[in-house]
C-alpha cells in the first residue's frame, strides 16, 4: 500500500475470504465442565443466541483466500465465558468478589465444573477481535469501495475451544490465520457477575501466552495493508520479539502499523518496550485518555488533548478517546476535537474498540478529513454503547457504512478549504 503525500491511501482489496464450517466448531451446543484431564468437554455449551443471529446475517465467506489483507490484527486469542452467579457461589469456590485473578489449568476446570447447571455464554473475546469484527461488518459489502478483507493472527490450541474461537471469528468474516498449536489449550477469561453487577474475572493464559513469529506469519504480514498490534501482547514473555519482527516486515512491505495501548498497567510495566515500538514503527496509536497519559508519562490532571498533541510529535496519527467528553485525533502536534455522538448509554464496554474500527475504516476508504473520520468513529462507538454487548451488529454496521458513503459523496462535492487532513501518513 502506498502512503501518498496528499494524505490518501492506495489500498488493494480482493475477493472475500475462506469460509465454511471448520473442524472443532461448537456453535449451538452446550458444554458442561471438563473431563478428567481438565480439558473442556463438548457436552453442554451455549454460545449466545443474539450473537448467533448476528453472524447468520453476515455475508457468507467464499472458499478462496484473498491475495492481500486490508487489515491483519496480531493479538491474544481468548474465549470469554460469562455467567450470572450469586455470592454463595463465589464463597464456595473461595473467590473474592470484584477481583481479577490469573488461574492455572486445574483451577479453571474446578470453576467450570462448578458452573454446571448455571446459565452462561461463551464468545471469541478480546478487545482486538471486537475491533476486527466491527471493521469486517462495516466493510462486508462494497459500499464506497471494495469489500474489506480482515484477518487475525495469534495463538490458539488444537482443543475444542480453539476450534470454537476460529469458527466464531470466521462466521463474522474475520479469518483467524494462525494454525492451532498441537496439544495446546486455548486461553480463557471467565467473567462471573453477581446480582449487584460486580464482576469477578479469572484468566487462564494457556497457549495464548505465546505468539511466535514463524514463516506463516511473515507471509501474512507481507500481504497486509494495515497491521494492528494489540497492546496486551506486551505482557507475554518473549512476544516483544514477535511484535518487533512483524512491525519490521510490515514496514518493508509498505504497510501501516497501528498499536492499541490496551491497558494503563500494561503500559506502566512495559513502558520502554511500548516506546521502542511506537517511536520506531507506529503510524497510528489508539488509546483512551488514561492510556495516553501513561504513554506520555503525564500526571492524571493533564488533559486528553495535551496527551494527543504530545504523542502526535512521534506518531503520524493519534486517536485518544475521553469517554462521554468526546475524543481527539492528533496530527503533527495539533489535535482535532471530535464531540461525542448522542446516545442513551446501556453498556460502555467495547466503546473504544468500536471507535478504533471507525478510524481504520476511514483510513481504508481513503478519507483525509479528520473531522469526518472521527465523527464516523464516534457514531460507531455510540451505537455500541447504546446496546448490550461489545460487538457492532451487522444491520447497524451496514447502516453506518451507507451513511458514511452518502456523506463522503456530499463532502467531495464541497470545497476542502479549511478542513483538517491526514497529510502525515
mmCIF file of C-alpha atoms in Angstrom:
data_model
loop_
_atom_site.group_PDB
_atom_site.id
_atom_site.type_symbol
_atom_site.label_atom_id
_atom_site.label_comp_id
_atom_site.label_asym_id
_atom_site.label_seq_id
_atom_site.Cartn_x
_atom_site.Cartn_y
_atom_site.Cartn_z
ATOM 1 C CA UNK A 1 0.000 0.000 0.000
ATOM 2 C CA UNK A 2 1.307 3.428 -0.927
ATOM 3 C CA UNK A 3 1.203 6.250 1.605
ATOM 4 C CA UNK A 4 0.778 9.282 -0.619
ATOM 5 C CA UNK A 5 1.762 12.823 0.276
ATOM 6 C CA UNK A 6 -1.783 14.095 -0.222
ATOM 7 C CA UNK A 7 -2.860 12.075 2.804
ATOM 8 C CA UNK A 8 -4.810 9.426 0.897
ATOM 9 C CA UNK A 9 -4.015 5.722 0.875
ATOM 10 C CA UNK A 10 -3.825 3.454 -2.118
ATOM 11 C CA UNK A 11 -5.023 0.077 -0.925
ATOM 12 C CA UNK A 12 -5.764 -3.115 -2.743
ATOM 13 C CA UNK A 13 -8.777 -5.253 -1.900
ATOM 14 C CA UNK A 14 -9.550 -8.685 -3.252
ATOM 15 C CA UNK A 15 -12.490 -11.034 -3.100
ATOM 16 C CA UNK A 16 -13.875 -12.260 0.211
ATOM 17 C CA UNK A 17 -12.093 -14.983 2.096
ATOM 18 C CA UNK A 18 -12.259 -18.608 3.071
ATOM 19 C CA UNK A 19 -15.386 -19.766 4.828
ATOM 20 C CA UNK A 20 -17.488 -22.753 5.727
ATOM 21 C CA UNK A 21 -17.501 -24.688 8.950
ATOM 22 C CA UNK A 22 -14.253 -25.925 10.318
ATOM 23 C CA UNK A 23 -13.449 -28.898 12.471
ATOM 24 C CA UNK A 24 -13.980 -28.134 16.132
ATOM 25 C CA UNK A 25 -16.801 -25.628 15.648
ATOM 26 C CA UNK A 26 -19.196 -25.996 18.536
ATOM 27 C CA UNK A 27 -21.780 -23.283 17.950
ATOM 28 C CA UNK A 28 -25.217 -24.068 19.253
ATOM 29 C CA UNK A 29 -24.046 -26.843 21.548
ATOM 30 C CA UNK A 30 -23.844 -26.862 25.326
ATOM 31 C CA UNK A 31 -20.761 -27.640 27.334
ATOM 32 C CA UNK A 32 -20.567 -28.713 30.895
ATOM 33 C CA UNK A 33 -17.416 -28.690 32.983
ATOM 34 C CA UNK A 34 -14.314 -30.570 31.935
ATOM 35 C CA UNK A 35 -13.165 -34.143 31.604
ATOM 36 C CA UNK A 36 -10.753 -35.942 33.890
ATOM 37 C CA UNK A 37 -7.740 -34.399 32.215
ATOM 38 C CA UNK A 38 -9.126 -30.929 32.849
ATOM 39 C CA UNK A 39 -9.911 -30.276 29.203
ATOM 40 C CA UNK A 40 -13.167 -28.637 28.269
ATOM 41 C CA UNK A 41 -15.694 -31.196 27.128
ATOM 42 C CA UNK A 42 -18.244 -30.827 24.354
ATOM 43 C CA UNK A 43 -21.406 -31.841 26.018
ATOM 44 C CA UNK A 44 -23.164 -28.717 27.258
ATOM 45 C CA UNK A 45 -22.147 -25.459 25.651
ATOM 46 C CA UNK A 46 -24.277 -22.462 24.718
ATOM 47 C CA UNK A 47 -22.702 -19.647 22.726
ATOM 48 C CA UNK A 48 -25.264 -16.897 22.940
ATOM 49 C CA UNK A 49 -28.319 -16.693 20.687
ATOM 50 C CA UNK A 50 -28.044 -12.996 19.858
ATOM 51 C CA UNK A 51 -24.512 -13.324 18.521
ATOM 52 C CA UNK A 52 -25.545 -16.393 16.521
ATOM 53 C CA UNK A 53 -28.309 -14.476 14.795
ATOM 54 C CA UNK A 54 -25.942 -11.631 14.006
ATOM 55 C CA UNK A 55 -23.411 -13.960 12.444
ATOM 56 C CA UNK A 56 -26.046 -15.598 10.266
ATOM 57 C CA UNK A 57 -26.892 -12.155 8.865
ATOM 58 C CA UNK A 58 -23.302 -11.642 7.742
ATOM 59 C CA UNK A 59 -22.251 -12.316 4.179
ATOM 60 C CA UNK A 60 -21.258 -15.921 3.544
ATOM 61 C CA UNK A 61 -17.489 -16.156 3.003
ATOM 62 C CA UNK A 62 -16.166 -17.780 -0.148
ATOM 63 C CA UNK A 63 -13.730 -20.685 -0.312
ATOM 64 C CA UNK A 64 -10.843 -18.605 -1.681
ATOM 65 C CA UNK A 65 -8.400 -16.569 0.399
ATOM 66 C CA UNK A 66 -7.619 -13.082 -0.939
ATOM 67 C CA UNK A 67 -4.222 -12.141 -2.309
ATOM 68 C CA UNK A 68 -3.953 -9.308 0.229
ATOM 69 C CA UNK A 69 -5.497 -8.434 3.572
ATOM 70 C CA UNK A 70 -6.755 -4.939 4.264
ATOM 71 C CA UNK A 71 -6.175 -5.378 7.986
ATOM 72 C CA UNK A 72 -4.337 -8.044 9.975
ATOM 73 C CA UNK A 73 -4.712 -7.978 13.749
ATOM 74 C CA UNK A 74 -1.972 -9.520 15.884
ATOM 75 C CA UNK A 75 -3.267 -10.215 19.378
ATOM 76 C CA UNK A 76 -4.335 -12.519 22.177
ATOM 77 C CA UNK A 77 -6.953 -15.116 21.292
ATOM 78 C CA UNK A 78 -9.058 -15.836 24.372
ATOM 79 C CA UNK A 79 -12.503 -17.387 24.753
ATOM 80 C CA UNK A 80 -14.723 -15.438 27.157
ATOM 81 C CA UNK A 81 -17.116 -17.329 29.441
ATOM 82 C CA UNK A 82 -19.636 -15.009 31.107
ATOM 83 C CA UNK A 83 -22.269 -16.069 33.606
ATOM 84 C CA UNK A 84 -24.526 -14.813 36.395
ATOM 85 C CA UNK A 85 -23.775 -16.258 39.847
ATOM 86 C CA UNK A 86 -24.639 -15.414 43.451
ATOM 87 C CA UNK A 87 -22.361 -14.532 46.366
ATOM 88 C CA UNK A 88 -22.651 -18.065 47.746
ATOM 89 C CA UNK A 89 -21.154 -19.442 44.524
ATOM 90 C CA UNK A 90 -18.068 -17.249 44.941
ATOM 91 C CA UNK A 91 -17.738 -18.106 48.632
ATOM 92 C CA UNK A 92 -17.971 -21.818 47.869
ATOM 93 C CA UNK A 93 -15.030 -21.506 45.469
ATOM 94 C CA UNK A 94 -13.059 -19.171 47.724
ATOM 95 C CA UNK A 95 -13.158 -16.306 45.219
ATOM 96 C CA UNK A 96 -13.056 -12.666 46.300
ATOM 97 C CA UNK A 97 -15.830 -10.693 44.636
ATOM 98 C CA UNK A 98 -14.831 -7.972 42.192
ATOM 99 C CA UNK A 99 -11.225 -9.104 41.762
ATOM 100 C CA UNK A 100 -9.158 -10.235 38.792
ATOM 101 C CA UNK A 101 -7.086 -13.369 39.134
ATOM 102 C CA UNK A 102 -4.834 -15.497 36.934
ATOM 103 C CA UNK A 103 -5.680 -19.190 37.343
ATOM 104 C CA UNK A 104 -3.990 -22.404 36.273
ATOM 105 C CA UNK A 105 -5.424 -25.297 34.271
ATOM 106 C CA UNK A 106 -6.797 -27.153 37.285
ATOM 107 C CA UNK A 107 -8.410 -24.053 38.817
ATOM 108 C CA UNK A 108 -10.129 -23.267 35.547
ATOM 109 C CA UNK A 109 -11.535 -26.803 35.438
ATOM 110 C CA UNK A 110 -12.782 -26.517 39.016
ATOM 111 C CA UNK A 111 -14.666 -23.278 38.262
ATOM 112 C CA UNK A 112 -16.223 -24.574 35.048
ATOM 113 C CA UNK A 113 -17.349 -27.767 36.768
ATOM 114 C CA UNK A 114 -18.943 -25.647 39.496
ATOM 115 C CA UNK A 115 -20.811 -23.722 36.789
ATOM 116 C CA UNK A 116 -22.537 -26.932 35.694
ATOM 117 C CA UNK A 117 -26.215 -26.031 35.515
ATOM 118 C CA UNK A 118 -25.595 -22.275 35.544
ATOM 119 C CA UNK A 119 -26.597 -20.131 32.592
ATOM 120 C CA UNK A 120 -23.527 -18.786 30.813
ATOM 121 C CA UNK A 121 -22.355 -17.779 27.377
ATOM 122 C CA UNK A 122 -19.085 -18.020 25.503
ATOM 123 C CA UNK A 123 -17.640 -15.756 22.836
ATOM 124 C CA UNK A 124 -14.462 -15.282 20.835
ATOM 125 C CA UNK A 125 -13.400 -12.475 23.120
ATOM 126 C CA UNK A 126 -10.832 -9.751 23.262
ATOM 127 C CA UNK A 127 -10.501 -6.046 22.581
ATOM 128 C CA UNK A 128 -8.786 -6.535 19.228
ATOM 129 C CA UNK A 129 -11.328 -9.075 17.990
ATOM 130 C CA UNK A 130 -14.115 -6.582 18.812
ATOM 131 C CA UNK A 131 -12.469 -4.004 16.540
ATOM 132 C CA UNK A 132 -11.809 -6.510 13.761
ATOM 133 C CA UNK A 133 -15.379 -7.849 13.770
ATOM 134 C CA UNK A 134 -16.775 -4.299 13.660
ATOM 135 C CA UNK A 135 -14.458 -3.422 10.772
ATOM 136 C CA UNK A 136 -15.378 -6.584 8.861
ATOM 137 C CA UNK A 137 -19.081 -5.825 9.292
ATOM 138 C CA UNK A 138 -18.635 -2.210 8.182
ATOM 139 C CA UNK A 139 -16.781 -3.429 5.110
ATOM 140 C CA UNK A 140 -18.716 -6.621 4.346
ATOM 141 C CA UNK A 141 -20.345 -5.002 1.284
ATOM 142 C CA UNK A 142 -18.688 -2.922 -1.443
ATOM 143 C CA UNK A 143 -20.024 0.414 -0.148
ATOM 144 C CA UNK A 144 -17.798 3.402 -1.072
ATOM 145 C CA UNK A 145 -15.105 0.863 -2.003
ATOM 146 C CA UNK A 146 -14.407 -2.869 -2.358
ATOM 147 C CA UNK A 147 -15.450 -5.259 0.420
ATOM 148 C CA UNK A 148 -12.755 -5.400 3.085
ATOM 149 C CA UNK A 149 -10.631 -8.445 3.864
ATOM 150 C CA UNK A 150 -9.958 -8.694 7.601
ATOM 151 C CA UNK A 151 -7.842 -11.279 9.420
ATOM 152 C CA UNK A 152 -6.315 -12.049 12.800
ATOM 153 C CA UNK A 153 -3.211 -13.930 13.903
ATOM 154 C CA UNK A 154 -2.457 -15.189 17.385
ATOM 155 C CA UNK A 155 -2.232 -18.439 19.287
ATOM 156 C CA UNK A 156 -4.970 -20.991 19.989
ATOM 157 C CA UNK A 157 -4.750 -24.643 20.920
ATOM 158 C CA UNK A 158 -5.958 -27.663 18.984
ATOM 159 C CA UNK A 159 -8.653 -28.154 21.635
ATOM 160 C CA UNK A 160 -12.413 -27.588 21.099
ATOM 161 C CA UNK A 161 -12.127 -24.028 22.420
ATOM 162 C CA UNK A 162 -9.547 -23.218 19.751
ATOM 163 C CA UNK A 163 -11.868 -24.517 17.057
ATOM 164 C CA UNK A 164 -14.718 -22.510 18.555
ATOM 165 C CA UNK A 165 -12.667 -19.295 18.545
ATOM 166 C CA UNK A 166 -11.586 -19.690 14.936
ATOM 167 C CA UNK A 167 -15.087 -20.606 13.771
ATOM 168 C CA UNK A 168 -16.803 -17.711 15.562
ATOM 169 C CA UNK A 169 -14.454 -15.167 14.001
ATOM 170 C CA UNK A 170 -14.831 -16.739 10.576
ATOM 171 C CA UNK A 171 -18.615 -16.530 10.827
ATOM 172 C CA UNK A 172 -18.140 -12.805 11.461
ATOM 173 C CA UNK A 173 -15.992 -12.529 8.289
ATOM 174 C CA UNK A 174 -12.691 -12.359 10.178
ATOM 175 C CA UNK A 175 -10.296 -15.139 9.214
ATOM 176 C CA UNK A 176 -8.066 -16.464 12.008
ATOM 177 C CA UNK A 177 -4.980 -17.418 10.023
ATOM 178 C CA UNK A 178 -2.616 -18.949 12.604
ATOM 179 C CA UNK A 179 -2.558 -22.738 12.750
ATOM 180 C CA UNK A 180 -3.641 -24.265 16.085
ATOM 181 C CA UNK A 181 -0.873 -25.369 18.438
ATOM 182 C CA UNK A 182 -0.822 -29.155 18.616
ATOM 183 C CA UNK A 183 -1.962 -30.409 22.042
ATOM 184 C CA UNK A 184 -2.265 -26.771 23.155
ATOM 185 C CA UNK A 185 -5.009 -25.389 25.399
ATOM 186 C CA UNK A 186 -6.726 -22.178 24.351
ATOM 187 C CA UNK A 187 -6.764 -19.311 26.829
ATOM 188 C CA UNK A 188 -9.981 -18.287 28.556
ATOM 189 C CA UNK A 189 -11.402 -15.466 30.635
ATOM 190 C CA UNK A 190 -14.236 -16.446 32.986
ATOM 191 C CA UNK A 191 -16.392 -13.470 33.988
ATOM 192 C CA UNK A 192 -18.682 -14.116 36.964
ATOM 193 C CA UNK A 193 -21.258 -11.370 37.557
ATOM 194 C CA UNK A 194 -23.223 -11.153 40.815
ATOM 195 C CA UNK A 195 -26.668 -9.501 41.175
ATOM 196 C CA UNK A 196 -25.013 -6.267 42.400
ATOM 197 C CA UNK A 197 -23.304 -6.030 38.948
ATOM 198 C CA UNK A 198 -19.814 -6.688 40.326
ATOM 199 C CA UNK A 199 -17.608 -8.765 38.051
ATOM 200 C CA UNK A 200 -15.066 -11.342 39.195
ATOM 201 C CA UNK A 201 -12.640 -12.279 36.424
ATOM 202 C CA UNK A 202 -10.486 -15.403 36.150
ATOM 203 C CA UNK A 203 -7.900 -15.514 33.383
ATOM 204 C CA UNK A 204 -6.172 -18.626 32.085
ATOM 205 C CA UNK A 205 -3.475 -17.908 29.506
ATOM 206 C CA UNK A 206 -2.880 -21.390 28.102
ATOM 207 C CA UNK A 207 -1.457 -21.443 24.585
ATOM 208 C CA UNK A 208 -2.453 -17.775 24.201
ATOM 209 C CA UNK A 209 0.516 -16.792 26.388
ATOM 210 C CA UNK A 210 2.950 -17.223 23.494
ATOM 211 C CA UNK A 211 2.740 -15.843 19.955
ATOM 212 C CA UNK A 212 5.618 -16.915 17.730
ATOM 213 C CA UNK A 213 6.928 -15.268 14.582
ATOM 214 C CA UNK A 214 7.016 -18.079 12.034
ATOM 215 C CA UNK A 215 7.160 -18.247 8.207
ATOM 216 C CA UNK A 216 3.360 -18.327 8.035
ATOM 217 C CA UNK A 217 3.019 -15.065 9.984
ATOM 218 C CA UNK A 218 5.830 -13.488 7.959
ATOM 219 C CA UNK A 219 4.000 -14.272 4.711
ATOM 220 C CA UNK A 220 0.694 -12.926 6.001
ATOM 221 C CA UNK A 221 2.257 -9.666 7.209
ATOM 222 C CA UNK A 222 3.910 -9.138 3.816
ATOM 223 C CA UNK A 223 0.451 -9.257 2.205
ATOM 224 C CA UNK A 224 -1.224 -6.812 4.589
ATOM 225 C CA UNK A 225 -2.172 -3.154 4.174
ATOM 226 C CA UNK A 226 -2.543 -2.336 7.884
ATOM 227 C CA UNK A 227 -1.032 -4.351 10.746
ATOM 228 C CA UNK A 228 -2.784 -3.757 14.094
ATOM 229 C CA UNK A 229 -0.834 -4.881 17.176
ATOM 230 C CA UNK A 230 -2.768 -5.375 20.411
ATOM 231 C CA UNK A 231 -1.067 -3.796 23.411
ATOM 232 C CA UNK A 232 -1.874 -6.738 25.687
ATOM 233 C CA UNK A 233 0.744 -8.736 23.763
ATOM 234 C CA UNK A 234 3.454 -6.749 25.557
ATOM 235 C CA UNK A 235 2.518 -8.695 28.703
ATOM 236 C CA UNK A 236 3.525 -12.036 27.182
ATOM 237 C CA UNK A 237 7.060 -13.423 27.650
ATOM 238 C CA UNK A 238 9.257 -13.101 24.548
ATOM 239 C CA UNK A 239 6.379 -11.783 22.428
ATOM 240 C CA UNK A 240 8.062 -8.382 22.069
ATOM 241 C CA UNK A 241 10.397 -10.148 19.611
ATOM 242 C CA UNK A 242 7.396 -11.245 17.555
ATOM 243 C CA UNK A 243 5.953 -7.712 17.634
ATOM 244 C CA UNK A 244 9.255 -6.200 16.501
ATOM 245 C CA UNK A 245 9.745 -8.646 13.637
ATOM 246 C CA UNK A 246 6.141 -8.254 12.486
ATOM 247 C CA UNK A 247 6.447 -4.451 12.512
ATOM 248 C CA UNK A 248 9.725 -4.623 10.601
ATOM 249 C CA UNK A 249 8.130 -6.880 7.978
ATOM 250 C CA UNK A 250 5.128 -4.557 7.708
ATOM 251 C CA UNK A 251 7.404 -1.580 7.134
ATOM 252 C CA UNK A 252 9.367 -3.432 4.448
ATOM 253 C CA UNK A 253 6.162 -4.263 2.577
ATOM 254 C CA UNK A 254 4.820 -0.700 2.785
ATOM 255 C CA UNK A 255 2.039 -1.447 5.276
ATOM 256 C CA UNK A 256 0.841 0.891 8.003
ATOM 257 C CA UNK A 257 1.396 -0.164 11.625
ATOM 258 C CA UNK A 258 -1.243 0.601 14.270
ATOM 259 C CA UNK A 259 -0.763 -0.016 18.006
ATOM 260 C CA UNK A 260 -3.545 -0.289 20.593
ATOM 261 C CA UNK A 261 -2.462 0.903 24.048
ATOM 262 C CA UNK A 262 -4.881 -1.588 25.695
ATOM 263 C CA UNK A 263 -4.259 -1.016 29.404
ATOM 264 C CA UNK A 264 -2.610 1.536 31.733
ATOM 265 C CA UNK A 265 -0.957 -1.049 33.992
ATOM 266 C CA UNK A 266 0.380 -2.892 30.946
ATOM 267 C CA UNK A 267 1.939 0.347 29.657
ATOM 268 C CA UNK A 268 3.491 1.091 33.045
ATOM 269 C CA UNK A 269 5.003 -2.396 33.332
ATOM 270 C CA UNK A 270 6.376 -2.387 29.774
ATOM 271 C CA UNK A 271 6.921 1.320 29.178
ATOM 272 C CA UNK A 272 10.267 1.040 27.384
ATOM 273 C CA UNK A 273 9.042 -1.780 25.127
ATOM 274 C CA UNK A 274 5.950 0.222 24.169
ATOM 275 C CA UNK A 275 8.007 3.249 23.239
ATOM 276 C CA UNK A 276 10.519 1.169 21.290
ATOM 277 C CA UNK A 277 7.689 0.039 19.006
ATOM 278 C CA UNK A 278 5.692 3.290 18.995
ATOM 279 C CA UNK A 279 8.645 5.520 18.176
ATOM 280 C CA UNK A 280 10.197 3.278 15.527
ATOM 281 C CA UNK A 281 7.232 1.685 13.772
ATOM 282 C CA UNK A 282 3.812 3.117 14.653
ATOM 283 C CA UNK A 283 1.796 5.076 12.085
ATOM 284 C CA UNK A 284 -1.354 5.055 14.237
ATOM 285 C CA UNK A 285 -1.858 4.757 18.005
ATOM 286 C CA UNK A 286 -5.211 4.049 19.674
ATOM 287 C CA UNK A 287 -5.561 4.960 23.361
ATOM 288 C CA UNK A 288 -8.074 6.236 25.866
ATOM 289 C CA UNK A 289 -7.198 9.332 27.882
ATOM 290 C CA UNK A 290 -5.692 7.383 30.811
ATOM 291 C CA UNK A 291 -3.593 5.212 28.498
ATOM 292 C CA UNK A 292 -2.452 8.264 26.533
ATOM 293 C CA UNK A 293 -1.337 9.990 29.741
ATOM 294 C CA UNK A 294 0.517 6.823 30.767
ATOM 295 C CA UNK A 295 2.329 6.724 27.413
ATOM 296 C CA UNK A 296 3.279 10.392 27.823
ATOM 297 C CA UNK A 297 4.216 9.894 31.492
ATOM 298 C CA UNK A 298 1.809 12.740 32.284
ATOM 299 C CA UNK A 299 0.154 13.438 35.627
ATOM 300 C CA UNK A 300 -3.539 12.442 35.984
ATOM 301 C CA UNK A 301 -4.668 16.079 35.860
ATOM 302 C CA UNK A 302 -3.190 16.603 32.372
ATOM 303 C CA UNK A 303 -5.839 16.912 29.667
ATOM 304 C CA UNK A 304 -6.559 14.356 26.964
ATOM 305 C CA UNK A 305 -5.913 16.955 24.259
ATOM 306 C CA UNK A 306 -2.439 17.632 25.688
ATOM 307 C CA UNK A 307 -1.627 13.927 25.514
ATOM 308 C CA UNK A 308 -2.929 13.695 21.936
ATOM 309 C CA UNK A 309 -0.807 16.676 20.885
ATOM 310 C CA UNK A 310 2.311 15.316 22.581
ATOM 311 C CA UNK A 311 2.031 11.825 21.105
ATOM 312 C CA UNK A 312 1.428 13.235 17.620
ATOM 313 C CA UNK A 313 5.004 14.572 17.616
ATOM 314 C CA UNK A 314 6.143 10.928 17.494
ATOM 315 C CA UNK A 315 3.303 9.185 15.636
ATOM 316 C CA UNK A 316 1.643 10.417 12.405
ATOM 317 C CA UNK A 317 -1.917 9.856 13.693
ATOM 318 C CA UNK A 318 -3.055 9.512 17.301
ATOM 319 C CA UNK A 319 -6.593 8.639 18.406
ATOM 320 C CA UNK A 320 -7.432 9.471 22.037
ATOM 321 C CA UNK A 321 -10.919 8.762 23.392
ATOM 322 C CA UNK A 322 -12.145 10.563 26.506
ATOM 323 C CA UNK A 323 -15.392 8.794 27.375
ATOM 324 C CA UNK A 324 -18.555 10.931 27.344
ATOM 325 C CA UNK A 325 -16.418 14.044 26.835
ATOM 326 C CA UNK A 326 -15.603 13.076 23.252
ATOM 327 C CA UNK A 327 -12.298 12.277 21.569
ATOM 328 C CA UNK A 328 -9.274 13.800 19.862
ATOM 329 C CA UNK A 329 -7.299 12.991 16.743
ATOM 330 C CA UNK A 330 -3.740 14.254 16.932
ATOM 331 C CA UNK A 331 -1.582 15.055 13.895
ATOM 332 C CA UNK A 332 1.728 16.976 13.785
ATOM 333 C CA UNK A 333 1.463 18.458 17.255
ATOM 334 C CA UNK A 334 -2.147 19.568 16.857
ATOM 335 C CA UNK A 335 -5.382 17.852 17.871
ATOM 336 C CA UNK A 336 -8.866 17.966 16.385
ATOM 337 C CA UNK A 337 -11.746 17.664 18.849
ATOM 338 C CA UNK A 338 -14.495 15.171 17.986
ATOM 339 C CA UNK A 339 -17.686 15.686 20.022
ATOM 340 C CA UNK A 340 -19.450 12.568 21.338
ATOM 341 C CA UNK A 341 -22.382 11.317 19.303
ATOM 342 C CA UNK A 342 -25.637 11.499 21.322
ATOM 343 C CA UNK A 343 -26.907 8.194 22.704
ATOM 344 C CA UNK A 344 -28.552 6.649 25.754
ATOM 345 C CA UNK A 345 -25.739 4.590 27.317
ATOM 346 C CA UNK A 346 -26.556 0.970 28.077
ATOM 347 C CA UNK A 347 -23.119 -0.675 28.241
ATOM 348 C CA UNK A 348 -19.867 1.256 27.749
ATOM 349 C CA UNK A 349 -17.756 -1.897 27.440
ATOM 350 C CA UNK A 350 -16.311 -2.085 23.922
ATOM 351 C CA UNK A 351 -16.770 1.608 23.075
ATOM 352 C CA UNK A 352 -13.067 2.203 22.443
ATOM 353 C CA UNK A 353 -12.798 -0.942 20.314
ATOM 354 C CA UNK A 354 -15.700 0.264 18.176
ATOM 355 C CA UNK A 355 -14.165 3.735 17.837
ATOM 356 C CA UNK A 356 -10.897 2.227 16.586
ATOM 357 C CA UNK A 357 -12.784 0.297 13.896
ATOM 358 C CA UNK A 358 -14.197 3.590 12.609
ATOM 359 C CA UNK A 359 -10.744 5.155 12.292
ATOM 360 C CA UNK A 360 -9.436 2.085 10.453
ATOM 361 C CA UNK A 361 -12.475 2.086 8.169
ATOM 362 C CA UNK A 362 -11.960 5.758 7.364
ATOM 363 C CA UNK A 363 -8.295 5.194 6.523
ATOM 364 C CA UNK A 364 -9.073 2.226 4.276
ATOM 365 C CA UNK A 365 -11.805 4.180 2.486
ATOM 366 C CA UNK A 366 -9.327 6.954 1.734
ATOM 367 C CA UNK A 367 -10.901 9.693 3.809
ATOM 368 C CA UNK A 368 -8.479 12.514 4.619
ATOM 369 C CA UNK A 369 -10.783 14.790 6.621
ATOM 370 C CA UNK A 370 -10.091 14.201 10.304
ATOM 371 C CA UNK A 371 -13.436 15.571 11.452
ATOM 372 C CA UNK A 372 -15.294 13.236 9.111
ATOM 373 C CA UNK A 373 -13.224 10.234 10.171
ATOM 374 C CA UNK A 374 -13.626 10.999 13.867
ATOM 375 C CA UNK A 375 -17.350 11.653 13.553
ATOM 376 C CA UNK A 376 -17.840 8.249 11.927
ATOM 377 C CA UNK A 377 -15.821 6.607 14.720
ATOM 378 C CA UNK A 378 -17.876 8.436 17.365
ATOM 379 C CA UNK A 379 -21.134 7.282 15.744
ATOM 380 C CA UNK A 380 -19.949 3.669 15.717
ATOM 381 C CA UNK A 381 -18.898 3.893 19.376
ATOM 382 C CA UNK A 382 -22.256 5.435 20.337
ATOM 383 C CA UNK A 383 -24.083 2.624 18.547
ATOM 384 C CA UNK A 384 -22.237 0.002 20.607
ATOM 385 C CA UNK A 385 -22.663 1.968 23.851
ATOM 386 C CA UNK A 386 -26.417 2.075 23.234
ATOM 387 C CA UNK A 387 -26.770 -1.730 23.198
ATOM 388 C CA UNK A 388 -25.908 -4.718 25.356
ATOM 389 C CA UNK A 389 -22.751 -6.478 24.223
ATOM 390 C CA UNK A 390 -19.402 -5.329 22.868
ATOM 391 C CA UNK A 391 -19.859 -6.154 19.168
ATOM 392 C CA UNK A 392 -21.215 -3.862 16.455
ATOM 393 C CA UNK A 393 -24.272 -5.601 14.993
ATOM 394 C CA UNK A 394 -24.496 -6.410 11.300
ATOM 395 C CA UNK A 395 -27.541 -4.290 10.449
ATOM 396 C CA UNK A 396 -26.127 -1.308 12.371
ATOM 397 C CA UNK A 397 -22.797 -1.665 10.568
ATOM 398 C CA UNK A 398 -24.470 -1.633 7.152
ATOM 399 C CA UNK A 399 -26.492 1.480 8.026
ATOM 400 C CA UNK A 400 -23.370 3.262 9.255
ATOM 401 C CA UNK A 401 -21.393 2.302 6.148
ATOM 402 C CA UNK A 402 -24.185 3.523 3.869
ATOM 403 C CA UNK A 403 -24.486 6.802 5.783
ATOM 404 C CA UNK A 404 -20.717 7.273 5.623
ATOM 405 C CA UNK A 405 -20.722 6.686 1.855
ATOM 406 C CA UNK A 406 -23.509 9.246 1.376
ATOM 407 C CA UNK A 407 -21.721 11.887 3.464
ATOM 408 C CA UNK A 408 -18.464 11.139 1.665
ATOM 409 C CA UNK A 409 -20.122 11.849 -1.683
ATOM 410 C CA UNK A 410 -21.568 15.123 -0.381
ATOM 411 C CA UNK A 411 -18.228 16.218 1.067
ATOM 412 C CA UNK A 412 -16.302 15.522 -2.140
ATOM 413 C CA UNK A 413 -18.581 17.973 -3.941
ATOM 414 C CA UNK A 414 -17.883 20.711 -1.396
ATOM 415 C CA UNK A 415 -14.643 22.651 -1.117
ATOM 416 C CA UNK A 416 -11.997 21.160 1.148
ATOM 417 C CA UNK A 417 -10.639 24.573 2.093
ATOM 418 C CA UNK A 418 -10.239 24.854 5.850
ATOM 419 C CA UNK A 419 -10.685 21.162 6.610
ATOM 420 C CA UNK A 420 -8.250 19.075 8.616
ATOM 421 C CA UNK A 421 -6.477 16.428 6.589
ATOM 422 C CA UNK A 422 -4.425 13.324 7.210
ATOM 423 C CA UNK A 423 -1.345 14.696 5.482
ATOM 424 C CA UNK A 424 1.296 12.998 7.581
ATOM 425 C CA UNK A 425 0.545 9.353 6.785
#
